[in-house]
Short mmCIF file of C-alpha atoms and ligand atoms in Angstrom, two decimals:
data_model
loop_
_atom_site.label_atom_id
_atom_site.label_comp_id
_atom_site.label_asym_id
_atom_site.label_seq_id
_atom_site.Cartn_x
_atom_site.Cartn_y
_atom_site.Cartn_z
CA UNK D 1 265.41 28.62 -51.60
CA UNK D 2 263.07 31.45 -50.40
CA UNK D 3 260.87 33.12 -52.60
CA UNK D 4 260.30 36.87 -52.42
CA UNK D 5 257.65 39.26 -53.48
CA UNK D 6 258.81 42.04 -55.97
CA UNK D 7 256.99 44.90 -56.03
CA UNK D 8 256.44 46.47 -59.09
CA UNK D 9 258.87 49.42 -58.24
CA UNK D 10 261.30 47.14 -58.04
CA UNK D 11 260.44 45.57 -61.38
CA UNK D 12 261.34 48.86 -63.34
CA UNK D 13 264.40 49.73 -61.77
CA UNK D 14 265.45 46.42 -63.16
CA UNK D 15 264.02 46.95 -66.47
CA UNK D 16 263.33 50.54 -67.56
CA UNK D 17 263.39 50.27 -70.54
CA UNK D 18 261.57 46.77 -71.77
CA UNK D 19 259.88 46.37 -68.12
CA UNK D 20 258.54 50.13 -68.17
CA UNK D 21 254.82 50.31 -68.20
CA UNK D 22 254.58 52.55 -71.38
CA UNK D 23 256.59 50.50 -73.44
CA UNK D 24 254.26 48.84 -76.30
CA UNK D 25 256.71 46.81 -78.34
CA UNK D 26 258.72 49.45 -79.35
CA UNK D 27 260.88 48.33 -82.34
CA UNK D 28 264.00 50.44 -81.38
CA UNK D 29 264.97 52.94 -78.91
CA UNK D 30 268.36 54.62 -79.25
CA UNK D 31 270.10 56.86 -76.83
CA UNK D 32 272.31 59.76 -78.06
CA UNK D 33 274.73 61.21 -75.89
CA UNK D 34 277.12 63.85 -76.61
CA UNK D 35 279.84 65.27 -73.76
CA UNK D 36 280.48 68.50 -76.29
CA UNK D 37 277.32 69.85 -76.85
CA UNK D 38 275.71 68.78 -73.86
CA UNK D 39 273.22 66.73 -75.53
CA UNK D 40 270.78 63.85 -73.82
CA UNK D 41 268.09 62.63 -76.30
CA UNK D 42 266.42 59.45 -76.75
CA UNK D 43 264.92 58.63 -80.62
CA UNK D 44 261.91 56.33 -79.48
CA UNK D 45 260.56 54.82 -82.66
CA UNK D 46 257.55 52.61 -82.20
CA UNK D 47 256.40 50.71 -85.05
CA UNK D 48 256.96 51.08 -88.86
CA UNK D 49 254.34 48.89 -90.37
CA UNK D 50 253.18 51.61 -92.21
CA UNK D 51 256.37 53.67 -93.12
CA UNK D 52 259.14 55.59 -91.38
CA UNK D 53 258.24 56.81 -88.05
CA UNK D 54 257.73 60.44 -88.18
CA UNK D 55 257.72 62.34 -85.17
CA UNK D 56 258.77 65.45 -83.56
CA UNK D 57 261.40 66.17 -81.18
CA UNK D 58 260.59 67.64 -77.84
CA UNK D 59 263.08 69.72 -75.85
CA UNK D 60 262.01 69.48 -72.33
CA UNK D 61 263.68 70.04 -69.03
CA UNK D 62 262.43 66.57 -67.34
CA UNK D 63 263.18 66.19 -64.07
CA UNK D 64 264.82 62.84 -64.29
CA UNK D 65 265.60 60.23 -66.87
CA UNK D 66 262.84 58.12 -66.11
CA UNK D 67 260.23 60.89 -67.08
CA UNK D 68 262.08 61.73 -70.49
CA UNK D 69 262.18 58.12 -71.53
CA UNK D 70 258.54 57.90 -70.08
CA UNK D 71 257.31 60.77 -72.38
CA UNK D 72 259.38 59.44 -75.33
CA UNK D 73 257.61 56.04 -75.31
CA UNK D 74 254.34 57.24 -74.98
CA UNK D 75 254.65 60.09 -77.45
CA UNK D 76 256.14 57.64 -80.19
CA UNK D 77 253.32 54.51 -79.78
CA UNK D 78 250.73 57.66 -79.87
CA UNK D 79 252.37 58.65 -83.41
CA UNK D 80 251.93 55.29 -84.47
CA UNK D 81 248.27 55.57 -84.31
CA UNK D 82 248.05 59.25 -85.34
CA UNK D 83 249.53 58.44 -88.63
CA UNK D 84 247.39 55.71 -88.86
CA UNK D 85 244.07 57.33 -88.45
CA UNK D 86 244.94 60.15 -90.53
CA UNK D 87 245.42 57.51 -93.29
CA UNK D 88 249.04 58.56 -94.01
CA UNK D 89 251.98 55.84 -94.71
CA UNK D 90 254.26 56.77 -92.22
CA UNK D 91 254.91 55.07 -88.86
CA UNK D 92 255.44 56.29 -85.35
CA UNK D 93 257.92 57.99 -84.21
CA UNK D 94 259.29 60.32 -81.40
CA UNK D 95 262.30 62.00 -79.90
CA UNK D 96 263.38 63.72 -76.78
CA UNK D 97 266.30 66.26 -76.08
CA UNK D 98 266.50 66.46 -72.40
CA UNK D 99 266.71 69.93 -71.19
CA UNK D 100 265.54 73.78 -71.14
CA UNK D 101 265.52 74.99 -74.45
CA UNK D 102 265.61 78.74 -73.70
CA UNK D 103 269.17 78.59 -71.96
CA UNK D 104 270.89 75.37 -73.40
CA UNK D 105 269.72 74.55 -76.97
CA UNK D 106 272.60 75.43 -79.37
CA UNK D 107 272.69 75.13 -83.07
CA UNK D 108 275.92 72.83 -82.28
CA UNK D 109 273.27 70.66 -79.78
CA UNK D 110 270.91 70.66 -82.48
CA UNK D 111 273.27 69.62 -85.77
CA UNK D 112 275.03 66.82 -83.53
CA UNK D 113 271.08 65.55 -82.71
CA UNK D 114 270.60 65.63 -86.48
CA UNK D 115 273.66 63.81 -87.16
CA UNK D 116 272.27 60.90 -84.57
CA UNK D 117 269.15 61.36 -86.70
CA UNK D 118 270.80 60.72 -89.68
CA UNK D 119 272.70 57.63 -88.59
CA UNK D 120 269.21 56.09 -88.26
CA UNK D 121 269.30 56.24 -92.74
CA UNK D 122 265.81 57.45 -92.60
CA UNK D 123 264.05 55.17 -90.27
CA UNK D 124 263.36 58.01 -88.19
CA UNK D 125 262.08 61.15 -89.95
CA UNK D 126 262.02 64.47 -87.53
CA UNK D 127 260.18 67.71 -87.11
CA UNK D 128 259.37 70.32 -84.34
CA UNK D 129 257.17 69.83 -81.00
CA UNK D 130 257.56 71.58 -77.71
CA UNK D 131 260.52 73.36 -77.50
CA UNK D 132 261.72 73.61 -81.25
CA UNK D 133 261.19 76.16 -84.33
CA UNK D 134 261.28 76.21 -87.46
CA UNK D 135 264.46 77.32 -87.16
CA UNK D 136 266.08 74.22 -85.85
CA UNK D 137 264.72 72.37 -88.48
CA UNK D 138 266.61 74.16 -90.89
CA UNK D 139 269.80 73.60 -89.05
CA UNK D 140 269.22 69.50 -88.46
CA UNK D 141 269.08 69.99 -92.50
CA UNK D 142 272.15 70.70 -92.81
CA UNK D 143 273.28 67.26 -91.77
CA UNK D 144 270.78 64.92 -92.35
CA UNK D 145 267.52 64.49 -95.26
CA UNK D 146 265.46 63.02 -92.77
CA UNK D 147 263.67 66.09 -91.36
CA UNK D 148 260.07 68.00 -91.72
CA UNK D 149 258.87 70.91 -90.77
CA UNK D 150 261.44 72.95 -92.09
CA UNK D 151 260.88 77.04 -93.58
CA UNK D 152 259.36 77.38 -96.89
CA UNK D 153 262.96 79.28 -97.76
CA UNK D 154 264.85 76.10 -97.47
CA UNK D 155 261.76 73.63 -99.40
CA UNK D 156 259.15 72.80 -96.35
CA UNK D 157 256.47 73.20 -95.90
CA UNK D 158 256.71 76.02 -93.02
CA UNK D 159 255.86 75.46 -89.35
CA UNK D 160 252.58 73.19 -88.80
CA UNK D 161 251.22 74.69 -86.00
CA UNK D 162 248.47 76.71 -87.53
CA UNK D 163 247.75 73.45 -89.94
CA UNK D 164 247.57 71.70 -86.22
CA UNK D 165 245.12 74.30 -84.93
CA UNK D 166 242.73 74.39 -88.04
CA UNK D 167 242.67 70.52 -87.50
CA UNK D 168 241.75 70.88 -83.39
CA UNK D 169 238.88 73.34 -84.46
CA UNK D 170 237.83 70.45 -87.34
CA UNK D 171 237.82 68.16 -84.29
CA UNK D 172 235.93 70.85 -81.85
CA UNK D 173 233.24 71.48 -84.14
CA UNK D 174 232.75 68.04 -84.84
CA UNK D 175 232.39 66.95 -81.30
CA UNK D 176 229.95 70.31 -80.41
CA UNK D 177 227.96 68.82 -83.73
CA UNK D 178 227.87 65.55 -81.68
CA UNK D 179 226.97 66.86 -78.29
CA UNK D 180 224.76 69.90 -78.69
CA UNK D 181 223.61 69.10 -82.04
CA UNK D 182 225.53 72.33 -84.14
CA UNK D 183 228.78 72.72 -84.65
CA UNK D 184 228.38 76.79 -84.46
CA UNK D 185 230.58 78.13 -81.66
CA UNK D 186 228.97 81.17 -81.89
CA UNK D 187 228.34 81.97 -77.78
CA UNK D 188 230.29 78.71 -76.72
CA UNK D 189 232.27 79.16 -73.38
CA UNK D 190 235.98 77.68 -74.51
CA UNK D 191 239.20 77.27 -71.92
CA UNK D 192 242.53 77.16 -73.91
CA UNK D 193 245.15 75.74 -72.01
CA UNK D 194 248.34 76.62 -73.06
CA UNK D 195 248.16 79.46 -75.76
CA UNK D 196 251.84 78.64 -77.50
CA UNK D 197 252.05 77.59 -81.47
CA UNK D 198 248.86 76.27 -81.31
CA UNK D 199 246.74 77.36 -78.35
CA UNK D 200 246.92 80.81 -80.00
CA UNK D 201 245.56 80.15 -82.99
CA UNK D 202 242.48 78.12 -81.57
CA UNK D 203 242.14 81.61 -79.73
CA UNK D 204 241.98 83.26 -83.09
CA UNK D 205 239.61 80.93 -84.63
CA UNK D 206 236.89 80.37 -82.03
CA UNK D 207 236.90 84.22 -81.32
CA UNK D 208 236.19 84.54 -84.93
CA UNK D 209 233.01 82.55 -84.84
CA UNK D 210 231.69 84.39 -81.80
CA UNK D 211 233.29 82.11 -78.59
CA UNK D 212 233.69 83.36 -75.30
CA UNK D 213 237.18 82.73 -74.67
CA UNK D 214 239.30 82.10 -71.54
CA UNK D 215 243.28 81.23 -71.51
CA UNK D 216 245.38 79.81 -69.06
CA UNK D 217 249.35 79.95 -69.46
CA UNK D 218 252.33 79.92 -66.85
CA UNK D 219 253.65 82.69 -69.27
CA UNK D 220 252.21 85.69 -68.55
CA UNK D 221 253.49 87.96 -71.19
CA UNK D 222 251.90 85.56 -73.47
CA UNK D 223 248.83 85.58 -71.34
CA UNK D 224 248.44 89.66 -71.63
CA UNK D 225 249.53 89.47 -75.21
CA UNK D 226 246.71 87.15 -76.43
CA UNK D 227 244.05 88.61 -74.20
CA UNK D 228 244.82 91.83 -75.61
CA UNK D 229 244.78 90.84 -78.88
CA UNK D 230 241.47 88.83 -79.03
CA UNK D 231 239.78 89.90 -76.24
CA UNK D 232 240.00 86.61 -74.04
CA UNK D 233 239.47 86.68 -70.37
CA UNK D 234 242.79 85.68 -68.48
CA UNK D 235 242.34 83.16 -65.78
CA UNK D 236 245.05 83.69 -63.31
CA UNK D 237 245.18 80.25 -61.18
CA UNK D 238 246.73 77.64 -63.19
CA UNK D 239 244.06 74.77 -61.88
CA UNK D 240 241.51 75.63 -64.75
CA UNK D 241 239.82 72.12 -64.24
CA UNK D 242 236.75 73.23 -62.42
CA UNK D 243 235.84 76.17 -64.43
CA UNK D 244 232.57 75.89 -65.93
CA UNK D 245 232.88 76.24 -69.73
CA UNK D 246 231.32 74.31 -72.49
CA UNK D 247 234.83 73.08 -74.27
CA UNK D 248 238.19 72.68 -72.26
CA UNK D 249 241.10 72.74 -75.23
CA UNK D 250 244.61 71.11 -73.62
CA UNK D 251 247.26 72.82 -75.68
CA UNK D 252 250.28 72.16 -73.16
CA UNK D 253 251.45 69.36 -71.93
CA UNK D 254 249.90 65.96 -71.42
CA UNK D 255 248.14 64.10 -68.81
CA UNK D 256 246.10 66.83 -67.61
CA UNK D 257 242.70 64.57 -67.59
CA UNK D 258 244.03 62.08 -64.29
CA UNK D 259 242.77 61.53 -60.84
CA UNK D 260 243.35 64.64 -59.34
CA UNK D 261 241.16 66.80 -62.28
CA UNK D 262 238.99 64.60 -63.52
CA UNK D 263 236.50 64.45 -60.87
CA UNK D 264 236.34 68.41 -60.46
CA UNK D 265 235.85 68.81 -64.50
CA UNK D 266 232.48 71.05 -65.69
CA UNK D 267 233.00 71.17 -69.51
CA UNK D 268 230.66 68.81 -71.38
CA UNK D 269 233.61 68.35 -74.46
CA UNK D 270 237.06 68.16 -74.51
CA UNK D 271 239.39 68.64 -77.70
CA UNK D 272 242.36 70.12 -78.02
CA UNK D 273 246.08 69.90 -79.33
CA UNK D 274 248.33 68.20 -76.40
CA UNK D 275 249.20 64.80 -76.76
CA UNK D 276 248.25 61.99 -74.38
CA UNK D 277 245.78 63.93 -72.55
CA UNK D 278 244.27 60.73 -70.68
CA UNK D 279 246.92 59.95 -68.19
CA UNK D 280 245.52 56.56 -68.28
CA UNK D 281 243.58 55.54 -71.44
CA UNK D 282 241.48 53.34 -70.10
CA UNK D 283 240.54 54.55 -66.75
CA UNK D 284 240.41 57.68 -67.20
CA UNK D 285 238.90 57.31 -70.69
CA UNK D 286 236.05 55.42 -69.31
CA UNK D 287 235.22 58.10 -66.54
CA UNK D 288 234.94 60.76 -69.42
CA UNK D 289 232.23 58.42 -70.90
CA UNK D 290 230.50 58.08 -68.03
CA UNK D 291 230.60 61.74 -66.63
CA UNK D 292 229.48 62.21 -70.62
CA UNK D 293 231.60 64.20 -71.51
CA UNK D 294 232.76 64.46 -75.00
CA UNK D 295 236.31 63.58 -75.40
CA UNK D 296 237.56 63.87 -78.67
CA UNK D 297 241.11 61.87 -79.18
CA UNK D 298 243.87 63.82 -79.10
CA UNK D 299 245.84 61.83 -81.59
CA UNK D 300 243.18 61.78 -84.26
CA UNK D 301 241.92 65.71 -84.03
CA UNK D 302 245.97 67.51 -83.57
CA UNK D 303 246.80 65.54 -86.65
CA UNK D 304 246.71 68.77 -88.88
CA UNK D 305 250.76 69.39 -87.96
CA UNK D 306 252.13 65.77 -89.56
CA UNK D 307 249.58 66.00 -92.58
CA UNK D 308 251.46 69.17 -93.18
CA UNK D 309 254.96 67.50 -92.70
CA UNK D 310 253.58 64.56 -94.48
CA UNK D 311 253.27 66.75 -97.58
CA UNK D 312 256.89 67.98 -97.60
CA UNK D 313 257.73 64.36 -98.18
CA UNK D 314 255.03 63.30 -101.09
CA UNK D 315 255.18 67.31 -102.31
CA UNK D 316 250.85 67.55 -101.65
CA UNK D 317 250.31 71.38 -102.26
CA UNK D 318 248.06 73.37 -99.83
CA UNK D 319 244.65 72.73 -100.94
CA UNK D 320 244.92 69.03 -100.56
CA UNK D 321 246.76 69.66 -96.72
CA UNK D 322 243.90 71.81 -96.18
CA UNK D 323 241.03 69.07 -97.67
CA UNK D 324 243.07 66.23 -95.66
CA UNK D 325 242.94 68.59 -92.30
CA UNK D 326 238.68 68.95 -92.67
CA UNK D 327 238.47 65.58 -93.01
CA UNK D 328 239.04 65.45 -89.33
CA UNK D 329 235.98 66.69 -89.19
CA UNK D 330 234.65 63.60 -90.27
CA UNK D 331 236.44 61.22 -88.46
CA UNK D 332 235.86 62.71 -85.21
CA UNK D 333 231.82 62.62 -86.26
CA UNK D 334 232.43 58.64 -87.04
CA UNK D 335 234.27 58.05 -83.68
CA UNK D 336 231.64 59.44 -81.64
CA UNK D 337 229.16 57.40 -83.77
CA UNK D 338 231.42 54.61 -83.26
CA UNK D 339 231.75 54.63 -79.62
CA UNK D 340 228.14 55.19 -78.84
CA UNK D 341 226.99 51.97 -81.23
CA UNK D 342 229.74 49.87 -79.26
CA UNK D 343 229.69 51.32 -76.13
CA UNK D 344 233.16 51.60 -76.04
CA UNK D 345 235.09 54.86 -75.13
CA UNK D 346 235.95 57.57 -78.33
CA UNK D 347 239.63 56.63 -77.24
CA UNK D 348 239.12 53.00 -78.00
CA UNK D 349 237.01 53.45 -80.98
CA UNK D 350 240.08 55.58 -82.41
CA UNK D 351 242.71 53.04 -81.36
CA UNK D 352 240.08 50.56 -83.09
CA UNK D 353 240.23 51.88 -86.53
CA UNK D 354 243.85 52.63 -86.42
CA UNK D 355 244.94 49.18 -85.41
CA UNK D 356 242.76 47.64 -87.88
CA UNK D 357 244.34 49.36 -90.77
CA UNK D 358 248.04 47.98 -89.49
CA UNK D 359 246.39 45.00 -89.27
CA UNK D 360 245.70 45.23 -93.13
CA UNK D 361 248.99 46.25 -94.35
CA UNK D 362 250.72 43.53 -92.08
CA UNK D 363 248.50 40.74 -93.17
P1 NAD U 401 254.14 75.59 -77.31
O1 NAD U 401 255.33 75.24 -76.51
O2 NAD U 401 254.25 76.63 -78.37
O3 NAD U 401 252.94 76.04 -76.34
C1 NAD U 401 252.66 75.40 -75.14
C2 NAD U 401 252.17 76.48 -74.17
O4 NAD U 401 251.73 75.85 -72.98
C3 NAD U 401 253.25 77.49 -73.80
O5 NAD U 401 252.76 78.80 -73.98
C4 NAD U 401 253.50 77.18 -72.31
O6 NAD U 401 253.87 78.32 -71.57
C5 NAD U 401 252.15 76.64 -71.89
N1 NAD U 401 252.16 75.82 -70.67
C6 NAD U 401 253.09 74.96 -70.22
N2 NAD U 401 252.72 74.43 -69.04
C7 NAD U 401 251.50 74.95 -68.75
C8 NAD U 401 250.58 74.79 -67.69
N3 NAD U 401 250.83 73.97 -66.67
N4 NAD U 401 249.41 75.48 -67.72
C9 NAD U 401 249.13 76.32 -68.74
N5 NAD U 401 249.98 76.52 -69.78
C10 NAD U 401 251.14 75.86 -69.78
O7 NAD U 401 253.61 74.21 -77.92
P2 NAD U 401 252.63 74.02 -79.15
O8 NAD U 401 253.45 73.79 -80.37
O9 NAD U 401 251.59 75.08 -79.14
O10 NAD U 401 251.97 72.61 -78.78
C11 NAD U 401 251.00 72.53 -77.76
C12 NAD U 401 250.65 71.07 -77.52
O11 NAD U 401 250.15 70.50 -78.72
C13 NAD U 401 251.83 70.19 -77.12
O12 NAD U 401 251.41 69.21 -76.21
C14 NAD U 401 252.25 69.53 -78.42
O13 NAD U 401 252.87 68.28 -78.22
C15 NAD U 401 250.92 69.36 -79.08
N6 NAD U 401 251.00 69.29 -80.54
C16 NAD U 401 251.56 70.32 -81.23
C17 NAD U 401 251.64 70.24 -82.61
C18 NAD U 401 252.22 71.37 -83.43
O14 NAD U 401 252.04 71.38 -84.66
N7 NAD U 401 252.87 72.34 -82.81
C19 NAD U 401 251.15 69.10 -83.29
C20 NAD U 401 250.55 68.08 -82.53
C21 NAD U 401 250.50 68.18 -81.16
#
C-alpha cells in the first residue's frame, strides 16, 4: 500500500465544513436554500452555553462559497465571546445571505430567511449587520419571534448602530487612557475606515471632542457627505494603512490587520467597530504587541449593538443600555492591565476572561 502526503488544500476540499480551519466546534451549521427567492444563507451557530446564539445576518456578495461559510464561522465563534465578555446570557451566533443586497435582497428573500430562522424554535435569535436595516427586521417579524433589532414602531429597540458606536468610542478612550495617559481626544489624529452605520457616528463623536478626523470609504457619495458634514479630511486611496495618525478605527470589513498592512501601520492604537480585525489572532495579535501598538478587541469594544438587542429581549430601558455600553470603558482599561501583567496579547486576555466565564456556567 503506498502512502501519500495530503496537503492541507486537499484536506478542506474534503472537509469544508468540519476540516475548515475556522471551524471551533461549532454546535450546528444549517444551510438554507431557496430556488424562488433566490436565497443562499448559512445560520452558523457556535456555542450556546450561555443562551441562544444571537447574531446578525450579513448580506454579502462573497465571491465563492468557501468565503461565505468562512466568514459565517468566524463571525459566529466571535459572538460567542462577545456575549460573553459583555456579561450577557446569550450565546453565539451568526448568519450569512450570500449576495448583493442593493440589487437582489427582496422582502420575499428576506421572510423565507426568517421562516428558516424560525424553524431553528429560537436557538438562533437574529438582527442586522452588513447589508441589512431596520427594515428587514421588521419583515423577518412577520414570520418568526426570534429576531432583534427591529423599529421602535413594531416593539425594538431601534437600529444599534449608534449604541455600537458610543461603545467603540468607550473602547477608544479607554485604550488612549492606557497609551497616552488621557482619554481626551481633543487634537488626536483618528482614521475611520468605513463611515456606514457606525463609522459615521464615531465621525460625529470624536469631532465633537476636538479630533482631527480622516475617512476612508469605497463610497464616495458617502465620503463627500460626511466630510461635508463634520469637516473630516477625505483620503482618496483606499490603502489607509500607512497613514500616520494616532488611532486607526476599522468600521468595514474584517481582516484588515494581516501580512500585507501590518508591517506598514503608523497609528500607536487601534479600536474600532469591524469584526475579526486580526486576520490571524495569534500572529498577527502578537506583532501588534510587539510593534506596541494598542489594539483594543474588536469583540469586546463593538459590543454596544447586541447590548442594545439584548434589551429588546429582557425589556432593559435606555439608561441601563447606556450604563452597560460605558462599562466598556472599563473592561477595555482591565484588558490592557491584563495583558501587560501576563504578557499576553489584549486579544488573548479578552478570549481569557470570556472563556473563563463559560467555563463557570458549564461546570
Ligand atoms: P455599513 O455597511 O453601514 O458600513 C460599512 C462601510 O464600509 C460602508 O460605507 C462601505 O462602503 C465601507 N467599506 C466597505 N469596504 C471598504 C473598504 N475596503 N475600504 C473602506 N470602506 C469600505 O456597516 P456598519 O453597520 O457600519 O458596520 C461596520 C462594521 O462594524 C462591520 O464590520 C460590522 O460587522 C461591524 N459591527 C457593526 C455593528 C452594528 O451595530 N452595525 C455591531 C457590531 C459590529
Amino acid at each position: 500500500m503506498t502512502s501519500e502526503i495530503i496537503d492541507a488544500n486537499d484536506i478542506k476540499c474534503i472537509s469544508p465544513v468540519f476540516g475548515n480551519l475556522s471551524f471551533d466546534n461549532h454546535e450546528q451549521i444549517v444551510f438554507c436554500n431557496d430556488s424562488e427567492t433566490g436565497l443562499k444563507a448559512i445560520i452558523g451557530i457556535h456555542n450556546t452555553t450561555l443562551g441562544p446564539a444571537l447574531g446578525g445576518t450579513r448580506m454579502w456578495q462573497y465571491d465563492n462559497e468557501a468565503d461565505a461559510l468562512n466568514d459565517v464561522l468566524r463571525l459566529s465563534r466571535g459572538m460567542t465571546f462577545k456575549s460573553a465578555i459583555t456579561g450577557l446570557n446569550l450565546g453565539g451566533g451568526k448568519a450569512v445571505i450570500i449576495g448583493d443586497a442593493k440589487t437582489q435582497k427582496t422582502d420575499a428573500l428576506m421572510r423565507r430567511f426568517g421562516e428558516f430562522v424560525h424553524s431553528l424554535n429560537g436557538k438562533y435569535i437574529t438582527a442586522e449587520d452588513v447589508g441589512m436595516e431596520t427594515r428587514d427586521m421588521d419583515i423577518v417579524r412577520e414570520v418568526t419571534p426570534h429576531v432583534t433589532g427591529i423599529s421602535e414602531e413594531k416593539g425594538g429597540a431601534g437600529n444599534p448602530s449608534p449604541i455600537t458606536a458610543y461603545g467603540v468610542y468607550m473602547g477608544m478612550k479607554a485604550a488612549a487612557k492606557y497609551k497616552f495617559g488621557s482619554d481626551n481626544l481633543d487634537g488626536k489624529k483618528i482614521l475611520v475606515q468605513g463611515i456606514g452605520h457606525v463609522g459615521e457616528t464615531i465621525v460625529d463623536l470624536v469631532t465633537k471632542e476636538g479630533a482631527q478626523v480622516i475617512i476612508s470609504d469605497i463610497n464616495k457619495v458617502q465620503l463627500e457627505k460626511v466630510s461635508k458634514k463634520y469637516g473630516a479630511t477625505i483620503h482618496h486611496d483606499l490603502d489607509v494603512y500607512g497613514l500616520d495618525v494616532d488611532i486607526y478605527a476599522p468600521c468595514a470589513l474584517g481582516a484588515t490587520i494581516n501580512d500585507n498592512t501590518i508591517h506598514n501601520l503608523k497609528a500607536k492604537i487601534i479600536a474600532g467597530a469591524a469584526n475579526n480585525q486580526l486576520h490571524d489572532e495569534i500572529k498577527h495579535g502578537r506583532l501588534l504587541k510587539d510593534k506596541g501598538i494598542a489594539y483594543a478587541p474588536d469583540f469586546l469594544i463593538n459590543a454596544g449593538g447586541i447590548i442594545n438587542v439584548y434589551a429588546e429581549l429582557v425589556g432593559y430601558g435606555k439608561e441601563e443600555i447606556k450604563r452597560k455600553t460605558e462599562n466598556i470603558y472599563n473592561t477595555t482599561l482591565d484588558i490592557f492591565t491584563l495583558a501587560e501583567k501576563d504578557n499576553i496579547t489584549t486579544h488573548r486576555a479578552a478570549l481569557n476572561i470570556a472563556q473563563s466565564r463559560l467555563d463557570a456556567k458549564k461546570n
